[in-house]
Coordinates of C-alpha atoms in Angstrom, one line a residue:
M1 CA 7.1 56.9 -3.8
A2 CA 10.5 55.3 -4.2
A3 CA 8.7 51.9 -4.5
G4 CA 6.9 53.0 -7.6
Y5 CA 10.1 54.0 -9.4
A6 CA 11.8 50.9 -8.2
E7 CA 9.0 48.8 -9.8
L8 CA 9.5 50.7 -13.1
L9 CA 13.3 50.1 -13.0
R10 CA 12.8 46.4 -12.4
T11 CA 11.0 46.2 -15.7
R12 CA 13.4 44.5 -18.2
Y13 CA 15.6 47.1 -20.0
A14 CA 14.2 50.1 -18.1
A15 CA 17.2 50.7 -15.8
R16 CA 19.6 50.1 -18.6
L17 CA 17.9 52.5 -21.0
L18 CA 17.6 55.2 -18.3
A19 CA 21.2 54.8 -17.2
G20 CA 22.5 54.7 -20.8
T21 CA 20.6 57.8 -21.8
L22 CA 21.8 59.7 -18.7
L23 CA 25.4 58.7 -19.4
G24 CA 25.0 59.4 -23.1
R25 CA 23.7 62.9 -22.4
L26 CA 26.6 63.8 -20.0
P27 CA 28.7 65.4 -22.8
N28 CA 25.8 67.7 -23.8
G29 CA 24.7 68.4 -20.2
T30 CA 28.3 69.5 -19.2
A31 CA 29.4 71.0 -22.5
A32 CA 29.0 74.7 -21.6
I33 CA 31.1 74.5 -18.4
A34 CA 33.7 72.1 -19.9
I35 CA 34.2 74.4 -22.9
V36 CA 34.6 77.5 -20.7
L37 CA 37.1 75.8 -18.4
F38 CA 39.1 74.4 -21.4
I39 CA 39.2 77.7 -23.3
R40 CA 40.3 79.6 -20.1
S41 CA 43.0 77.0 -19.5
E42 CA 44.3 77.7 -23.0
G43 CA 44.6 81.4 -22.3
G44 CA 41.4 82.4 -24.1
S45 CA 39.2 85.2 -22.8
Y46 CA 35.8 84.8 -21.1
S47 CA 34.2 86.4 -24.2
L48 CA 35.8 83.7 -26.4
A49 CA 34.8 80.9 -24.0
G50 CA 31.2 82.2 -23.9
A51 CA 31.0 82.6 -27.7
L52 CA 32.2 79.0 -28.2
A53 CA 29.8 77.7 -25.7
A54 CA 27.0 79.6 -27.3
A55 CA 28.0 78.3 -30.7
Y56 CA 27.8 74.7 -29.4
G57 CA 24.3 75.5 -27.9
L58 CA 23.1 77.0 -31.2
A59 CA 24.3 74.0 -33.2
N60 CA 22.7 71.6 -30.7
A61 CA 19.4 73.4 -31.0
V62 CA 19.5 73.0 -34.8
G63 CA 20.7 69.4 -34.8
Q64 CA 18.3 67.9 -32.2
P65 CA 15.0 68.1 -34.3
L66 CA 16.8 67.2 -37.5
L67 CA 18.4 64.1 -36.0
G68 CA 15.1 63.3 -34.2
R69 CA 13.4 63.2 -37.6
A70 CA 16.2 61.0 -38.9
V71 CA 15.6 58.6 -36.0
D72 CA 11.8 58.5 -36.8
L73 CA 12.7 57.6 -40.4
Y74 CA 15.6 55.2 -40.0
G75 CA 15.5 53.9 -36.5
Q76 CA 17.6 54.6 -33.4
P77 CA 20.9 52.7 -33.8
R78 CA 21.5 53.9 -37.4
V79 CA 21.3 57.5 -36.3
Q80 CA 22.2 57.7 -32.6
L81 CA 25.6 55.8 -32.7
P82 CA 27.1 57.6 -35.8
S83 CA 26.0 61.0 -34.6
A84 CA 27.5 60.3 -31.1
L85 CA 30.8 59.3 -32.7
V86 CA 30.9 62.4 -34.8
S87 CA 30.0 64.6 -31.9
A88 CA 32.7 63.1 -29.7
L89 CA 35.2 63.6 -32.5
G90 CA 34.3 67.2 -32.6
M91 CA 35.3 67.6 -28.9
V92 CA 38.5 65.6 -29.5
W93 CA 39.2 68.0 -32.3
L94 CA 38.7 71.0 -29.9
A95 CA 40.9 69.4 -27.2
L96 CA 43.7 68.9 -29.7
A97 CA 43.4 72.1 -31.7
G98 CA 43.0 74.4 -28.7
T99 CA 42.7 78.1 -29.4
E100 CA 45.6 78.4 -31.9
S101 CA 43.1 78.5 -34.8
M102 CA 39.8 80.2 -34.2
P103 CA 38.1 78.7 -37.3
A104 CA 39.1 75.2 -36.1
A105 CA 37.8 75.8 -32.6
Y106 CA 34.5 77.1 -33.9
A107 CA 34.2 74.3 -36.4
A108 CA 34.9 71.7 -33.6
V109 CA 32.1 73.0 -31.3
L110 CA 29.7 73.4 -34.2
V111 CA 30.2 69.8 -35.3
S112 CA 30.0 68.5 -31.8
G113 CA 26.8 70.4 -31.0
L114 CA 25.1 69.7 -34.3
F115 CA 25.6 65.9 -34.1
T116 CA 24.7 65.5 -30.4
P117 CA 22.4 62.4 -30.5
P118 CA 18.7 63.0 -29.6
L119 CA 18.8 60.6 -26.7
E120 CA 16.1 62.4 -24.7
G121 CA 13.5 62.0 -27.5
G122 CA 14.6 58.5 -28.2
L123 CA 14.1 57.3 -24.6
R124 CA 10.6 58.9 -24.4
A125 CA 9.7 57.2 -27.6
L126 CA 10.8 53.8 -26.2
W127 CA 8.9 54.0 -22.9
P128 CA 5.5 52.8 -24.2
S129 CA 7.0 49.6 -25.7
V130 CA 9.3 48.9 -22.8
L131 CA 6.5 49.3 -20.2
G132 CA 3.9 47.3 -22.1
G133 CA 1.8 50.3 -23.2
R134 CA 0.3 50.8 -19.8
E135 CA -0.5 54.5 -19.7
E136 CA -0.1 55.0 -16.0
R137 CA 3.4 53.4 -16.1
V138 CA 4.5 55.4 -19.1
H139 CA 3.4 58.6 -17.3
A140 CA 5.3 57.6 -14.2
A141 CA 8.3 56.9 -16.4
Y142 CA 8.1 60.4 -17.8
A143 CA 8.2 61.8 -14.2
M144 CA 11.1 59.6 -13.4
D145 CA 12.8 60.8 -16.5
A146 CA 12.3 64.4 -15.4
V147 CA 13.7 63.7 -12.0
A148 CA 16.8 61.9 -13.4
Q149 CA 17.4 64.9 -15.6
E150 CA 17.6 67.1 -12.5
V151 CA 20.1 64.7 -11.0
M152 CA 22.2 64.7 -14.2
Y153 CA 22.4 68.5 -14.3
T154 CA 23.4 68.6 -10.6
V155 CA 26.0 65.8 -10.8
G156 CA 27.4 66.7 -14.3
P157 CA 29.2 70.0 -13.3
L158 CA 30.7 68.2 -10.3
L159 CA 32.1 65.5 -12.6
V160 CA 33.6 68.2 -14.8
T161 CA 35.4 69.9 -11.9
L162 CA 36.5 66.5 -10.6
C163 CA 38.1 65.6 -14.0
V164 CA 39.8 69.0 -14.2
A165 CA 41.1 68.6 -10.6
L166 CA 42.4 65.1 -11.3
W167 CA 43.8 65.7 -14.8
S168 CA 43.1 68.8 -16.9
P169 CA 40.3 70.6 -18.8
A170 CA 41.3 68.9 -22.0
A171 CA 41.1 65.5 -20.3
A172 CA 37.6 66.5 -19.0
L173 CA 36.4 67.0 -22.6
L174 CA 37.8 63.6 -23.6
V175 CA 36.7 61.6 -20.6
L176 CA 33.1 62.9 -20.5
N177 CA 32.7 62.3 -24.2
G178 CA 34.1 58.8 -23.8
V179 CA 31.6 58.1 -21.0
G180 CA 28.9 59.5 -23.3
L181 CA 29.8 57.0 -26.0
V182 CA 29.5 54.2 -23.5
G183 CA 26.0 55.4 -22.6
V184 CA 24.9 55.6 -26.2
L185 CA 26.2 52.0 -26.8
M186 CA 24.1 50.8 -23.8
V187 CA 21.0 52.3 -25.4
V188 CA 21.5 51.4 -29.1
L189 CA 22.7 47.8 -28.5
S190 CA 19.6 47.0 -26.4
E191 CA 16.8 45.0 -27.9
P192 CA 14.1 47.7 -27.5
S193 CA 16.2 50.3 -29.3
R194 CA 17.1 47.9 -32.1
A195 CA 13.5 46.7 -32.5
W196 CA 11.8 50.1 -32.2
R197 CA 10.1 51.5 -35.4
S198 CA 8.2 54.7 -35.7
E199 CA 4.6 54.7 -36.8
P200 CA 4.0 55.3 -40.5
R201 CA 4.2 59.0 -41.2
E202 CA 2.7 61.4 -43.7
A203 CA 5.3 63.0 -45.8
H204 CA 5.4 66.7 -44.9
W205 CA 8.3 69.1 -44.9
L206 CA 7.1 70.6 -41.5
G207 CA 7.2 67.2 -39.8
A208 CA 6.1 67.4 -36.2
L209 CA 5.7 71.2 -36.5
R210 CA 2.5 70.8 -38.5
S211 CA 0.7 70.0 -35.2
R212 CA -0.9 73.2 -33.8
G213 CA -1.1 71.7 -30.3
L214 CA 2.6 70.9 -30.4
L215 CA 3.4 74.5 -31.5
A216 CA 1.4 75.9 -28.6
L217 CA 3.3 73.7 -26.2
L218 CA 6.7 74.6 -27.6
G219 CA 5.8 78.3 -27.3
A220 CA 5.0 77.8 -23.6
F221 CA 8.2 75.9 -22.9
F222 CA 10.3 78.5 -24.7
F223 CA 9.2 80.8 -21.9
V224 CA 9.8 78.2 -19.2
G225 CA 13.3 77.8 -20.5
M226 CA 13.7 81.6 -20.6
A227 CA 12.7 81.8 -16.9
L228 CA 15.4 79.2 -15.9
G229 CA 18.1 80.9 -18.0
S230 CA 17.4 84.2 -16.4
I231 CA 17.4 82.8 -12.8
A232 CA 21.0 81.5 -13.4
V233 CA 22.2 85.1 -14.0
A234 CA 20.0 86.8 -11.4
A235 CA 21.1 84.3 -8.7
M236 CA 24.7 85.2 -9.4
A237 CA 24.0 88.9 -9.1
Y238 CA 22.2 88.2 -5.8
A239 CA 25.0 86.1 -4.5
D240 CA 27.6 88.9 -5.3
G241 CA 25.9 91.0 -2.7
H242 CA 25.1 88.3 -0.2
G243 CA 28.2 86.1 0.3
G244 CA 29.6 85.3 -3.1
Q245 CA 29.9 81.9 -4.9
A246 CA 29.0 79.8 -1.9
V247 CA 25.5 81.4 -1.8
Y248 CA 25.2 81.0 -5.5
G249 CA 25.9 77.3 -5.2
W250 CA 23.3 77.0 -2.4
L251 CA 20.6 78.8 -4.5
M252 CA 21.2 76.6 -7.6
A253 CA 21.3 73.5 -5.5
A254 CA 18.1 74.4 -3.8
L255 CA 16.4 75.0 -7.2
G256 CA 17.5 71.6 -8.3
L257 CA 16.4 70.0 -5.0
G258 CA 13.0 71.5 -5.3
A259 CA 12.6 70.1 -8.8
L260 CA 13.8 66.7 -7.6
V261 CA 11.3 66.6 -4.8
G262 CA 8.5 67.8 -6.9
G263 CA 9.2 65.3 -9.6
V264 CA 9.3 62.4 -7.1
V265 CA 6.0 63.4 -5.5
Y266 CA 4.3 64.0 -8.9
G267 CA 5.4 60.6 -10.3
A268 CA 4.3 58.7 -7.2
R269 CA 0.6 58.8 -8.0
Q270 CA -1.8 58.6 -10.9
W271 CA -3.5 61.8 -12.0
A272 CA -7.1 61.9 -13.3
G273 CA -8.3 64.3 -16.0
S274 CA -6.8 65.9 -19.1
A275 CA -3.1 66.2 -19.2
E276 CA -3.4 69.5 -21.0
R277 CA -5.5 71.0 -18.2
R278 CA -3.2 69.6 -15.6
L279 CA -0.2 71.1 -17.5
R280 CA -1.8 74.6 -17.4
L281 CA -2.3 74.3 -13.6
L282 CA 1.3 73.1 -13.1
V283 CA 2.8 75.9 -15.2
G284 CA 0.6 78.4 -13.4
L285 CA 2.0 77.2 -10.1
L286 CA 5.5 77.3 -11.5
A287 CA 5.0 80.9 -12.6
V288 CA 3.7 81.8 -9.1
G289 CA 6.8 80.2 -7.6
Y290 CA 9.1 82.5 -9.5
L291 CA 7.5 85.7 -8.3
P292 CA 8.7 85.7 -4.6
L293 CA 12.3 85.6 -5.8
M294 CA 11.9 89.3 -6.6
L295 CA 11.8 89.9 -2.8
S296 CA 15.6 89.4 -2.6
V297 CA 15.4 88.5 1.1
G298 CA 18.3 87.2 3.2
P299 CA 20.4 84.2 2.0
V300 CA 18.6 81.5 4.2
A301 CA 15.1 82.7 3.2
M302 CA 16.2 83.1 -0.4
T303 CA 17.5 79.5 -0.5
A304 CA 14.1 78.4 0.7
L305 CA 12.4 80.5 -2.0
A306 CA 14.7 79.0 -4.6
A307 CA 13.7 75.5 -3.5
L308 CA 10.0 76.5 -3.7
S309 CA 10.5 77.9 -7.2
G310 CA 11.8 74.6 -8.5
V311 CA 9.1 72.3 -7.0
F312 CA 6.8 72.4 -10.1
L313 CA 9.5 72.3 -12.7
A314 CA 9.9 68.5 -13.0
P315 CA 6.1 67.9 -12.8
S316 CA 5.6 70.5 -15.6
L317 CA 8.2 68.7 -17.7
A318 CA 6.8 65.3 -17.0
C319 CA 3.3 66.4 -17.9
A320 CA 4.6 68.2 -21.0
F321 CA 6.1 64.9 -22.2
I322 CA 2.6 63.4 -22.1
V323 CA 1.2 66.3 -24.1
V324 CA 3.9 66.0 -26.7
D325 CA 3.2 62.4 -27.1
R326 CA -0.5 63.1 -27.6
H327 CA 0.0 65.9 -30.1
A328 CA 2.9 64.7 -32.2
P329 CA 1.7 63.6 -35.7
A330 CA 2.0 59.9 -36.4
G331 CA 5.6 58.9 -37.1
T332 CA 7.2 62.0 -35.6
V333 CA 7.4 61.3 -31.9
T334 CA 11.2 61.5 -31.6
E335 CA 11.3 64.6 -33.6
A336 CA 8.6 66.2 -31.5
F337 CA 10.4 65.5 -28.2
S338 CA 13.6 66.9 -29.8
W339 CA 11.8 70.1 -30.7
L340 CA 10.8 70.4 -27.0
V341 CA 14.5 70.2 -26.1
T342 CA 15.4 72.8 -28.7
F343 CA 12.7 75.3 -27.7
F344 CA 13.5 74.9 -24.0
G345 CA 17.2 75.4 -24.7
V346 CA 16.8 78.4 -26.9
G347 CA 14.5 80.0 -24.4
A348 CA 17.2 79.4 -21.6
A349 CA 19.8 81.0 -23.8
I350 CA 17.6 84.1 -24.5
G351 CA 16.7 84.3 -20.8
T352 CA 20.4 84.3 -19.9
A353 CA 21.0 87.1 -22.4
A354 CA 18.0 89.1 -21.3
A355 CA 18.8 88.9 -17.6
G356 CA 22.2 90.5 -18.1
P357 CA 21.0 93.9 -19.1
A358 CA 18.1 93.6 -16.5
V359 CA 20.6 93.0 -13.7
E360 CA 22.8 95.9 -14.8
A361 CA 19.7 98.2 -14.9
G362 CA 17.9 97.1 -11.7
G363 CA 20.1 94.6 -9.8
A364 CA 19.1 91.0 -8.9
T365 CA 15.5 91.9 -8.4
A366 CA 15.2 93.0 -12.0
G367 CA 16.8 89.8 -13.1
F368 CA 14.4 87.7 -11.1
A369 CA 11.6 89.8 -12.6
V370 CA 12.6 88.5 -16.1
A371 CA 12.0 84.9 -14.7
G372 CA 8.7 85.9 -13.2
G373 CA 7.6 87.6 -16.4
A374 CA 8.6 84.6 -18.5
G375 CA 6.7 82.2 -16.2
V376 CA 3.6 84.3 -16.6
A377 CA 4.1 84.4 -20.4
A378 CA 4.3 80.6 -20.4
L379 CA 0.9 80.4 -18.6
L380 CA -0.6 82.9 -21.0
V381 CA 0.4 80.9 -24.0
L382 CA -1.2 77.7 -22.6
T383 CA -4.3 79.7 -21.6
V384 CA -4.8 81.4 -25.0
T385 CA -4.2 78.1 -26.8
Q386 CA -6.2 75.8 -24.5
T387 CA -8.8 75.1 -27.2
V388 CA -6.1 74.0 -29.6
L389 CA -4.4 71.9 -27.0
S390 CA -7.6 70.3 -25.8
G391 CA -9.0 69.4 -29.3
G392 CA -6.2 67.8 -31.2
G393 CA -4.7 65.2 -29.0
R394 CA -4.7 61.4 -29.2
T395 CA -4.1 58.5 -26.9
R396 CA -1.8 55.7 -27.7
S397 CA -2.2 52.0 -27.0
V398 CA 0.7 49.8 -27.4
T399 CA -0.1 46.1 -27.5
G400 CA 2.9 44.6 -29.2
S401 CA 6.6 44.8 -29.1
A402 CA 8.7 47.8 -29.9
G403 CA 9.0 46.7 -33.5
A404 CA 5.5 45.3 -34.1
P405 CA 3.0 47.2 -36.2
S406 CA 0.3 46.6 -33.6
E407 CA 0.1 50.1 -32.3
Q408 CA -3.4 51.7 -32.6
L409 CA -4.2 55.4 -32.6
I410 CA -7.4 56.4 -31.0
K411 CA -8.6 59.8 -32.0
N412 CA -10.1 62.0 -29.3

C-alpha cells in the first residue's frame, strides 16, 4: 500500500504540490481553534470566540466557490497568491486589533475567511496533468489526498497548541498564516500550477451548479459533513460522563485513525465498475458505521467504535472527488471541487448546531443519533438521485501538458 503512494510521490512535482497544498491549508484547517484561543486570551467570552469562528467559517464557505470560479477563469497563480496574501493580512489585522473593536475583529475574520485560497480544488484539478492523465493514478492520488487531509486535521490543532505554549495565541495566528503563505508559494511557483489552464467553458451564471449530478453529490455530502459536525459535540458530551477531555481526545483520534487506515487501504488498489455506484456503497457503509455510536458503551469499546465509524470516510471522499470530476461542466472543475468543500463545511457547522440541543434533550446518545440520521440521509440522497448521477458523467483523458489544449472529453 505504502509503495503505491511512494510511487505517486516520486512523480515530478507530486510531492511538492501535495506538501505545498497541505501547508497552505494549515491556516484554514486550524482557524477555528486558533481564533477561539486568541479571543479567550484577550479576555473575550466563549460566545464571542464562537461567533467569530463561525463568521470565519461562513465567509470561507462563501469565498471558496467564488475563488474557485476565478481560478478556472484566470489560472491558479493569479488568484491563489493574492487571495492568500489578503487572507493572511486579515489574521494579522485580528492579531493586532484584538477585541477592543468588535467591528474590526469581525471584519478581520470575514476578510480572512472570504479570501482563503481554494487550494483543495486547485490540487485536484492539477492531478490529471501531473500524473500523465492515467486514470488509475489520478484515482489513487485522490485517495492519497483524502488521507493527507486526515493527517492535517490531526496535526494542525497540535501545532496551534505548540505555538501557544512556546509563544502566545497571537503568535500562533501569525506563524500559521506565515507557514500557509510558504505553502501557497510552493504551489503557485511550480510549473504545473503556472501552466495549468481550465477547459473552455460555457458562459453560465450558475457555473458548476448547472450540473444536476454535481448538485446530487453536494446534497449527499452536506449530510456527511453534518454527521461529522454532530459527532464532535456528541463525543464531548459522552466524554464528560466517562473520563473528561482525555477520553474526548481518544475518541477523536480514533475517528481520524480509522479514516486514515480506510483511505490508505482504499487507495492501494484499483476499483472496477462505476464510481457513482461505488460511492453509494461507501456512503452506505459510512452511515452504518455511525449507528453503533448510539450504544454509548464503555470508553475502550467506544474508542473502537469511533475508529470503525471513520474507516469509510476517506474512501467516500476519494470516490466523491472522482464523481465531482466526472460531473463538473467543462471549464468548472476547480469551482466544482470548491463547492464540495463548501457544502461539506456548511453541513458540519449545522451538524454542530443541531447536536447541541439534541445532547441537552437526550444526552450523548441523542447527539450520536443526529450523526446516524445524517449518514442515512446522505445515503438516501445518493439512492434517490442514482439515475441522475449515473447518466450525466464523463471521463477525462489528458494526453498533453497542463497547459496544452489536448484534453479530450468523452461523453458517456
